[in-house]
PDB file of C-alpha atoms in Angstrom:
ATOM      1  CA  UNK A  14     -42.166  14.480  86.213  1.00 70.00           C
ATOM      2  CA  UNK A  15     -42.372  15.856  89.712  1.00 78.00           C
ATOM      3  CA  UNK A  16     -43.051  14.636  93.259  1.00 83.00           C
ATOM      4  CA  UNK A  17     -44.291  16.980  96.010  1.00 85.00           C
ATOM      5  CA  UNK A  18     -41.965  16.529  98.976  1.00 86.00           C
ATOM      6  CA  UNK A  19     -41.972  17.895 102.512  1.00 88.00           C
ATOM      7  CA  UNK A  20     -38.654  19.525 103.373  1.00 89.00           C
ATOM      8  CA  UNK A  21     -37.358  20.956 106.593  1.00 88.00           C
ATOM      9  CA  UNK A  22     -35.737  24.305 105.801  1.00 88.00           C
ATOM     10  CA  UNK A  23     -34.613  26.688 108.523  1.00 85.00           C
ATOM     11  CA  UNK A  24     -36.748  24.948 111.123  1.00 83.00           C
ATOM     12  CA  UNK A  25     -39.894  25.171 108.985  1.00 86.00           C
ATOM     13  CA  UNK A  26     -41.798  22.545 107.003  1.00 88.00           C
ATOM     14  CA  UNK A  27     -42.064  23.467 103.331  1.00 88.00           C
ATOM     15  CA  UNK A  28     -43.736  21.569 100.496  1.00 89.00           C
ATOM     16  CA  UNK A  29     -41.469  21.774  97.454  1.00 89.00           C
ATOM     17  CA  UNK A  30     -41.500  19.909  94.162  1.00 86.00           C
ATOM     18  CA  UNK A  31     -38.808  17.334  93.498  1.00 88.00           C
ATOM     19  CA  UNK A  32     -38.466  17.685  89.738  1.00 83.00           C
ATOM     20  CA  UNK A  33     -37.275  14.473  88.072  1.00 78.00           C
ATOM     21  CA  UNK A  34     -37.254  12.399  84.889  1.00 71.00           C
ATOM     22  CA  UNK A  35     -36.615  15.210  82.417  1.00 65.00           C
ATOM     23  CA  UNK A  36     -36.537  13.794  78.924  1.00 68.00           C
ATOM     24  CA  UNK A  37     -37.443  14.606  75.332  1.00 68.00           C
ATOM     25  CA  UNK A  38     -38.087  12.055  72.632  1.00 68.00           C
ATOM     26  CA  UNK A  39     -35.147  11.800  70.261  1.00 72.00           C
ATOM     27  CA  UNK A  40     -37.028  13.022  67.178  1.00 70.00           C
ATOM     28  CA  UNK A  41     -38.431  16.015  69.114  1.00 62.00           C
ATOM     29  CA  UNK A  42     -35.170  17.421  70.420  1.00 68.00           C
ATOM     30  CA  UNK A  43     -33.752  20.900  69.723  1.00 70.00           C
ATOM     31  CA  UNK A  44     -37.228  22.370  69.376  1.00 67.00           C
ATOM     32  CA  UNK A  45     -37.447  24.034  72.784  1.00 70.00           C
ATOM     33  CA  UNK A  46     -39.880  21.454  74.163  1.00 74.00           C
ATOM     34  CA  UNK A  47     -37.745  20.676  77.220  1.00 71.00           C
ATOM     35  CA  UNK A  48     -37.803  24.292  78.411  1.00 75.00           C
ATOM     36  CA  UNK A  49     -41.449  24.789  77.418  1.00 80.00           C
ATOM     37  CA  UNK A  50     -42.635  21.786  79.434  1.00 77.00           C
ATOM     38  CA  UNK A  51     -40.475  22.920  82.346  1.00 76.00           C
ATOM     39  CA  UNK A  52     -42.106  26.381  82.211  1.00 81.00           C
ATOM     40  CA  UNK A  53     -45.578  24.797  82.187  1.00 82.00           C
ATOM     41  CA  UNK A  54     -44.664  22.763  85.260  1.00 80.00           C
ATOM     42  CA  UNK A  55     -43.447  25.936  86.999  1.00 81.00           C
ATOM     43  CA  UNK A  56     -46.775  27.653  86.256  1.00 85.00           C
ATOM     44  CA  UNK A  57     -48.728  24.731  87.688  1.00 85.00           C
ATOM     45  CA  UNK A  58     -46.599  24.663  90.842  1.00 84.00           C
ATOM     46  CA  UNK A  59     -46.972  28.422  91.300  1.00 86.00           C
ATOM     47  CA  UNK A  60     -50.769  28.117  91.044  1.00 88.00           C
ATOM     48  CA  UNK A  61     -50.649  25.463  93.775  1.00 87.00           C
ATOM     49  CA  UNK A  62     -48.583  27.647  96.096  1.00 87.00           C
ATOM     50  CA  UNK A  63     -45.379  25.607  95.854  1.00 88.00           C
ATOM     51  CA  UNK A  64     -42.524  28.052  96.594  1.00 87.00           C
ATOM     52  CA  UNK A  65     -39.649  26.332  94.835  1.00 87.00           C
ATOM     53  CA  UNK A  66     -38.575  23.284  92.873  1.00 88.00           C
ATOM     54  CA  UNK A  67     -35.417  21.269  93.344  1.00 90.00           C
ATOM     55  CA  UNK A  68     -33.827  18.322  91.655  1.00 88.00           C
ATOM     56  CA  UNK A  69     -30.732  16.274  90.926  1.00 89.00           C
ATOM     57  CA  UNK A  70     -30.245  16.807  87.177  1.00 86.00           C
ATOM     58  CA  UNK A  71     -27.652  14.790  85.303  1.00 84.00           C
ATOM     59  CA  UNK A  72     -24.791  16.257  83.287  1.00 84.00           C
ATOM     60  CA  UNK A  73     -27.002  16.586  80.194  1.00 82.00           C
ATOM     61  CA  UNK A  74     -29.952  18.393  81.802  1.00 82.00           C
ATOM     62  CA  UNK A  75     -28.121  20.570  84.291  1.00 88.00           C
ATOM     63  CA  UNK A  76     -26.662  23.083  81.762  1.00 87.00           C
ATOM     64  CA  UNK A  77     -30.064  23.504  80.084  1.00 81.00           C
ATOM     65  CA  UNK A  78     -31.855  24.106  83.376  1.00 83.00           C
ATOM     66  CA  UNK A  79     -29.231  26.612  84.504  1.00 87.00           C
ATOM     67  CA  UNK A  80     -29.062  28.513  81.199  1.00 84.00           C
ATOM     68  CA  UNK A  81     -32.698  28.568  80.121  1.00 79.00           C
ATOM     69  CA  UNK A  82     -34.799  27.820  83.211  1.00 82.00           C
ATOM     70  CA  UNK A  83     -33.060  29.814  85.944  1.00 85.00           C
ATOM     71  CA  UNK A  84     -31.975  26.924  88.149  1.00 87.00           C
ATOM     72  CA  UNK A  85     -29.124  27.397  90.650  1.00 90.00           C
ATOM     73  CA  UNK A  86     -26.614  24.753  91.718  1.00 91.00           C
ATOM     74  CA  UNK A  87     -26.463  24.385  95.511  1.00 89.00           C
ATOM     75  CA  UNK A  88     -23.996  21.529  95.957  1.00 89.00           C
ATOM     76  CA  UNK A  89     -22.917  18.267  94.367  1.00 90.00           C
ATOM     77  CA  UNK A  90     -23.590  14.736  95.568  1.00 92.00           C
ATOM     78  CA  UNK A  91     -20.541  12.621  96.336  1.00 93.00           C
ATOM     79  CA  UNK A  92     -20.542   8.899  95.563  1.00 94.00           C
ATOM     80  CA  UNK A  93     -18.372   6.379  97.373  1.00 95.00           C
ATOM     81  CA  UNK A  94     -18.152   2.688  96.505  1.00 95.00           C
ATOM     82  CA  UNK A  95     -16.828   0.635  99.418  1.00 95.00           C
ATOM     83  CA  UNK A  96     -15.512  -2.714  98.132  1.00 95.00           C
ATOM     84  CA  UNK A  97     -16.523  -5.806 100.082  1.00 95.00           C
ATOM     85  CA  UNK A  98     -14.516  -9.011  99.749  1.00 92.00           C
ATOM     86  CA  UNK A  99     -16.446 -12.224  99.232  1.00 89.00           C
ATOM     87  CA  UNK A 100     -18.234 -14.280  96.616  1.00 89.00           C
ATOM     88  CA  UNK A 101     -20.611 -11.883  94.765  1.00 91.00           C
ATOM     89  CA  UNK A 102     -23.294 -14.494  94.188  1.00 92.00           C
ATOM     90  CA  UNK A 103     -26.068 -12.016  94.956  1.00 91.00           C
ATOM     91  CA  UNK A 104     -24.834  -9.554  92.380  1.00 87.00           C
ATOM     92  CA  UNK A 105     -24.686 -12.310  89.791  1.00 89.00           C
ATOM     93  CA  UNK A 106     -28.204 -13.455  90.734  1.00 90.00           C
ATOM     94  CA  UNK A 107     -29.553  -9.945  90.152  1.00 86.00           C
ATOM     95  CA  UNK A 108     -28.339 -10.146  86.547  1.00 87.00           C
ATOM     96  CA  UNK A 109     -30.196 -13.382  85.827  1.00 87.00           C
ATOM     97  CA  UNK A 110     -34.018 -13.149  85.776  1.00 86.00           C
ATOM     98  CA  UNK A 111     -34.460 -16.746  86.906  1.00 85.00           C
ATOM     99  CA  UNK A 112     -32.463 -16.107  90.113  1.00 89.00           C
ATOM    100  CA  UNK A 113     -33.278 -12.435  90.698  1.00 89.00           C
ATOM    101  CA  UNK A 114     -36.542 -13.073  92.548  1.00 90.00           C
ATOM    102  CA  UNK A 115     -34.881 -15.729  94.723  1.00 91.00           C
ATOM    103  CA  UNK A 116     -32.115 -13.382  95.813  1.00 91.00           C
ATOM    104  CA  UNK A 117     -34.567 -10.510  96.334  1.00 90.00           C
ATOM    105  CA  UNK A 118     -36.685 -12.677  98.642  1.00 91.00           C
ATOM    106  CA  UNK A 119     -33.590 -13.794 100.544  1.00 93.00           C
ATOM    107  CA  UNK A 120     -32.358 -10.211 100.928  1.00 93.00           C
ATOM    108  CA  UNK A 121     -35.788  -9.035 102.097  1.00 92.00           C
ATOM    109  CA  UNK A 122     -35.906 -11.681 104.839  1.00 93.00           C
ATOM    110  CA  UNK A 123     -32.335 -10.905 105.904  1.00 94.00           C
ATOM    111  CA  UNK A 124     -32.911  -7.172 106.115  1.00 94.00           C
ATOM    112  CA  UNK A 125     -36.288  -7.444 107.833  1.00 91.00           C
ATOM    113  CA  UNK A 126     -34.570  -9.422 110.605  1.00 93.00           C
ATOM    114  CA  UNK A 127     -32.536  -6.309 111.368  1.00 93.00           C
ATOM    115  CA  UNK A 128     -35.311  -3.752 110.992  1.00 88.00           C
ATOM    116  CA  UNK A 129     -35.919  -1.508 113.962  1.00 81.00           C
ATOM    117  CA  UNK A 130     -38.716   0.798 115.006  1.00 69.00           C
ATOM    118  CA  UNK A 131     -36.489   3.752 115.827  1.00 69.00           C
ATOM    119  CA  UNK A 132     -36.347   6.806 113.609  1.00 71.00           C
ATOM    120  CA  UNK A 133     -33.352   8.944 112.815  1.00 73.00           C
ATOM    121  CA  UNK A 134     -33.255  12.164 114.757  1.00 69.00           C
ATOM    122  CA  UNK A 135     -33.081  15.419 112.861  1.00 57.00           C
ATOM    123  CA  UNK A 136     -29.544  16.547 112.152  1.00 68.00           C
ATOM    124  CA  UNK A 137     -28.042  20.013 111.878  1.00 79.00           C
ATOM    125  CA  UNK A 138     -28.774  19.976 108.145  1.00 86.00           C
ATOM    126  CA  UNK A 139     -31.931  20.814 106.227  1.00 88.00           C
ATOM    127  CA  UNK A 140     -33.439  18.277 103.842  1.00 86.00           C
ATOM    128  CA  UNK A 141     -36.274  15.786 103.533  1.00 85.00           C
ATOM    129  CA  UNK A 142     -38.642  15.793 106.489  1.00 82.00           C
ATOM    130  CA  UNK A 143     -37.804  12.359 107.871  1.00 79.00           C
ATOM    131  CA  UNK A 144     -40.951  11.785 109.901  1.00 77.00           C
ATOM    132  CA  UNK A 145     -42.881   8.554 110.471  1.00 76.00           C
ATOM    133  CA  UNK A 146     -45.063   9.090 107.389  1.00 79.00           C
ATOM    134  CA  UNK A 147     -41.991   9.513 105.187  1.00 79.00           C
ATOM    135  CA  UNK A 148     -40.407   6.267 106.349  1.00 78.00           C
ATOM    136  CA  UNK A 149     -43.677   4.345 106.052  1.00 78.00           C
ATOM    137  CA  UNK A 150     -44.118   5.554 102.479  1.00 77.00           C
ATOM    138  CA  UNK A 151     -40.554   4.701 101.433  1.00 77.00           C
ATOM    139  CA  UNK A 152     -40.654   1.280 103.075  1.00 76.00           C
ATOM    140  CA  UNK A 153     -44.007   0.423 101.502  1.00 76.00           C
ATOM    141  CA  UNK A 154     -43.256   1.465  97.924  1.00 72.00           C
ATOM    142  CA  UNK A 155     -39.502   1.371  97.366  1.00 74.00           C
ATOM    143  CA  UNK A 156     -38.073  -1.478  99.477  1.00 78.00           C
ATOM    144  CA  UNK A 157     -36.051   0.664 101.854  1.00 87.00           C
ATOM    145  CA  UNK A 158     -35.183  -0.579 105.323  1.00 90.00           C
ATOM    146  CA  UNK A 159     -34.336   1.159 108.589  1.00 89.00           C
ATOM    147  CA  UNK A 160     -31.799  -1.163 110.176  1.00 92.00           C
ATOM    148  CA  UNK A 161     -31.137  -1.132 113.893  1.00 93.00           C
ATOM    149  CA  UNK A 162     -27.588  -2.433 114.224  1.00 94.00           C
ATOM    150  CA  UNK A 163     -25.303  -2.753 117.226  1.00 94.00           C
ATOM    151  CA  UNK A 164     -23.452   0.460 116.421  1.00 95.00           C
ATOM    152  CA  UNK A 165     -26.307   2.577 115.088  1.00 93.00           C
ATOM    153  CA  UNK A 166     -29.160   3.056 112.639  1.00 91.00           C
ATOM    154  CA  UNK A 167     -28.796   2.812 108.868  1.00 92.00           C
ATOM    155  CA  UNK A 168     -31.271   3.560 106.069  1.00 90.00           C
ATOM    156  CA  UNK A 169     -30.535   1.153 103.183  1.00 93.00           C
ATOM    157  CA  UNK A 170     -31.829  -0.265  99.946  1.00 91.00           C
ATOM    158  CA  UNK A 171     -30.692  -3.550  98.416  1.00 91.00           C
ATOM    159  CA  UNK A 172     -30.199  -3.805  94.651  1.00 87.00           C
ATOM    160  CA  UNK A 173     -27.059  -4.973  92.834  1.00 88.00           C
ATOM    161  CA  UNK A 174     -25.227  -3.332  95.756  1.00 93.00           C
ATOM    162  CA  UNK A 175     -26.275  -2.290  99.250  1.00 95.00           C
ATOM    163  CA  UNK A 176     -27.062   1.426  98.991  1.00 95.00           C
ATOM    164  CA  UNK A 177     -26.602   3.453 102.148  1.00 93.00           C
ATOM    165  CA  UNK A 178     -28.473   6.623 103.022  1.00 89.00           C
ATOM    166  CA  UNK A 179     -28.880   8.300 106.404  1.00 87.00           C
ATOM    167  CA  UNK A 180     -26.999   6.886 109.372  1.00 88.00           C
ATOM    168  CA  UNK A 181     -26.999   7.644 113.082  1.00 89.00           C
ATOM    169  CA  UNK A 182     -24.374   6.309 115.456  1.00 90.00           C
ATOM    170  CA  UNK A 183     -25.290   4.631 118.715  1.00 89.00           C
ATOM    171  CA  UNK A 184     -23.943   6.271 121.865  1.00 88.00           C
ATOM    172  CA  UNK A 185     -20.257   5.477 122.285  1.00 91.00           C
ATOM    173  CA  UNK A 186     -19.857   3.979 118.804  1.00 91.00           C
ATOM    174  CA  UNK A 187     -17.489   5.071 116.045  1.00 93.00           C
ATOM    175  CA  UNK A 188     -18.371   5.395 112.377  1.00 92.00           C
ATOM    176  CA  UNK A 189     -15.772   2.744 111.469  1.00 93.00           C
ATOM    177  CA  UNK A 190     -17.575   0.241 113.713  1.00 95.00           C
ATOM    178  CA  UNK A 191     -20.923   0.856 112.016  1.00 95.00           C
ATOM    179  CA  UNK A 192     -19.243   0.683 108.614  1.00 95.00           C
ATOM    180  CA  UNK A 193     -17.719  -2.707 109.506  1.00 96.00           C
ATOM    181  CA  UNK A 194     -21.194  -3.994 110.443  1.00 96.00           C
ATOM    182  CA  UNK A 195     -22.604  -2.773 107.141  1.00 96.00           C
ATOM    183  CA  UNK A 196     -19.785  -4.379 105.165  1.00 97.00           C
ATOM    184  CA  UNK A 197     -20.421  -7.683 106.941  1.00 96.00           C
ATOM    185  CA  UNK A 198     -24.128  -7.416 106.107  1.00 96.00           C
ATOM    186  CA  UNK A 199     -23.309  -6.617 102.480  1.00 96.00           C
ATOM    187  CA  UNK A 200     -21.117  -9.728 102.299  1.00 96.00           C
ATOM    188  CA  UNK A 201     -23.873 -11.904 103.785  1.00 95.00           C
ATOM    189  CA  UNK A 202     -26.203 -10.713 101.007  1.00 95.00           C
ATOM    190  CA  UNK A 203     -23.743 -11.916  98.372  1.00 95.00           C
ATOM    191  CA  UNK A 204     -22.932  -8.365  97.254  1.00 95.00           C
ATOM    192  CA  UNK A 205     -19.506  -6.916  96.552  1.00 95.00           C
ATOM    193  CA  UNK A 206     -19.990  -3.231  97.264  1.00 95.00           C
ATOM    194  CA  UNK A 207     -21.587  -0.842  99.727  1.00 96.00           C
ATOM    195  CA  UNK A 208     -22.495   2.430  98.016  1.00 96.00           C
ATOM    196  CA  UNK A 209     -22.858   5.795  99.740  1.00 93.00           C
ATOM    197  CA  UNK A 210     -24.324   8.832  98.017  1.00 91.00           C
ATOM    198  CA  UNK A 211     -24.540  12.107  99.910  1.00 91.00           C
ATOM    199  CA  UNK A 212     -24.041  15.848  99.660  1.00 90.00           C
ATOM    200  CA  UNK A 213     -20.796  17.656 100.216  1.00 86.00           C
ATOM    201  CA  UNK A 214     -20.362  18.746 103.820  1.00 86.00           C
ATOM    202  CA  UNK A 215     -22.006  15.742 105.472  1.00 88.00           C
ATOM    203  CA  UNK A 216     -19.878  14.101 108.150  1.00 88.00           C
ATOM    204  CA  UNK A 217     -20.269  10.657 106.570  1.00 89.00           C
ATOM    205  CA  UNK A 218     -18.897  11.983 103.275  1.00 90.00           C
ATOM    206  CA  UNK A 219     -15.803  13.326 105.019  1.00 89.00           C
ATOM    207  CA  UNK A 220     -15.256  10.135 107.026  1.00 89.00           C
ATOM    208  CA  UNK A 221     -15.524   7.904 103.962  1.00 91.00           C
ATOM    209  CA  UNK A 222     -13.159  10.181 102.031  1.00 91.00           C
ATOM    210  CA  UNK A 223     -10.440   9.349 104.558  1.00 90.00           C
ATOM    211  CA  UNK A 224     -10.422   5.714 103.393  1.00 90.00           C
ATOM    212  CA  UNK A 225     -12.055   5.515  99.954  1.00 93.00           C
ATOM    213  CA  UNK A 226     -12.079   7.623  96.776  1.00 94.00           C
ATOM    214  CA  UNK A 227     -15.106   9.780  96.073  1.00 94.00           C
ATOM    215  CA  UNK A 228     -16.510  10.650  92.665  1.00 94.00           C
ATOM    216  CA  UNK A 229     -18.886  13.466  91.849  1.00 91.00           C
ATOM    217  CA  UNK A 230     -22.498  12.528  91.250  1.00 90.00           C
ATOM    218  CA  UNK A 231     -25.487  14.633  90.258  1.00 90.00           C
ATOM    219  CA  UNK A 232     -25.748  18.250  91.335  1.00 90.00           C
ATOM    220  CA  UNK A 233     -28.392  19.479  93.785  1.00 90.00           C
ATOM    221  CA  UNK A 234     -30.176  22.366  92.027  1.00 89.00           C
ATOM    222  CA  UNK A 235     -33.171  24.560  92.843  1.00 90.00           C
ATOM    223  CA  UNK A 236     -35.313  27.349  91.431  1.00 87.00           C
ATOM    224  CA  UNK A 237     -37.589  29.791  93.240  1.00 87.00           C
ATOM    225  CA  UNK A 238     -41.189  30.140  92.072  1.00 86.00           C
ATOM    226  CA  UNK A 239     -42.131  32.908  94.499  1.00 78.00           C
ATOM    227  CA  UNK A 240     -39.525  35.614  94.922  1.00 73.00           C
ATOM    228  CA  UNK A 241     -36.057  34.893  96.238  1.00 73.00           C
ATOM    229  CA  UNK A 242     -35.091  31.388  97.240  1.00 75.00           C
ATOM    230  CA  UNK A 243     -35.172  30.702 100.976  1.00 80.00           C
ATOM    231  CA  UNK A 244     -31.777  30.095 102.558  1.00 83.00           C
ATOM    232  CA  UNK A 245     -30.870  26.661 101.208  1.00 84.00           C
ATOM    233  CA  UNK A 246     -27.227  26.763 102.252  1.00 84.00           C
ATOM    234  CA  UNK A 247     -27.833  23.938 104.741  1.00 86.00           C
ATOM    235  CA  UNK A 248     -29.815  21.746 102.333  1.00 86.00           C
ATOM    236  CA  UNK A 249     -28.223  18.296 102.130  1.00 88.00           C
ATOM    237  CA  UNK A 250     -29.393  14.979 100.719  1.00 87.00           C
ATOM    238  CA  UNK A 251     -28.449  11.332 100.999  1.00 88.00           C
ATOM    239  CA  UNK A 252     -29.522   8.329  98.962  1.00 81.00           C
ATOM    240  CA  UNK A 253     -33.209   7.447  99.387  1.00 68.00           C
TER     241      UNK A 253
END
């Protein structure tokens, strides 16, 4: 599958394809179908004027894409699980269908109370074009929330944990203060962990690494469809 996405690269807006959900039926494997379908997708994108594709392939797909499809690895996502003390009733509710909808409704009300109208400003890094249309789309179709907290803005999604994406500190605030707010919110939702997923080099990744262990997640990979790849050295992603 693939999703056209607007990226900001080198100060310019570029429409690239976020390639995702690579899979081959078990009885059709080792017949070259994976690479063939990928090549067909590349041809379609080229005909539509899309300059490059990118994705976050898992450990099974990444070697195939690099060896047979010409993908390049740009960086690797880092994952940090911040433990939150408290009764994990929300996490338990998410595992039981009869209680899942109740907890989801509770979490939605709780998070909407903290929603703000502000948008994150563009950082020094390239990545998704975080404009008003992007946030409206994500909030409408994937239950993301832009929280306006005392110590800053936070882009989150609530599932069996509270997943944290982009953040922006309020003037005069420290990251540890915003993190404490987010941990308190996580606890109030009955969840036991706050999960961060972001590229190497992001300030949040470095700050979290000072207090919590990081594990490597999926790689960020890309392939040019029209000549050489643009300079993607500053391309960084966070969850959501």
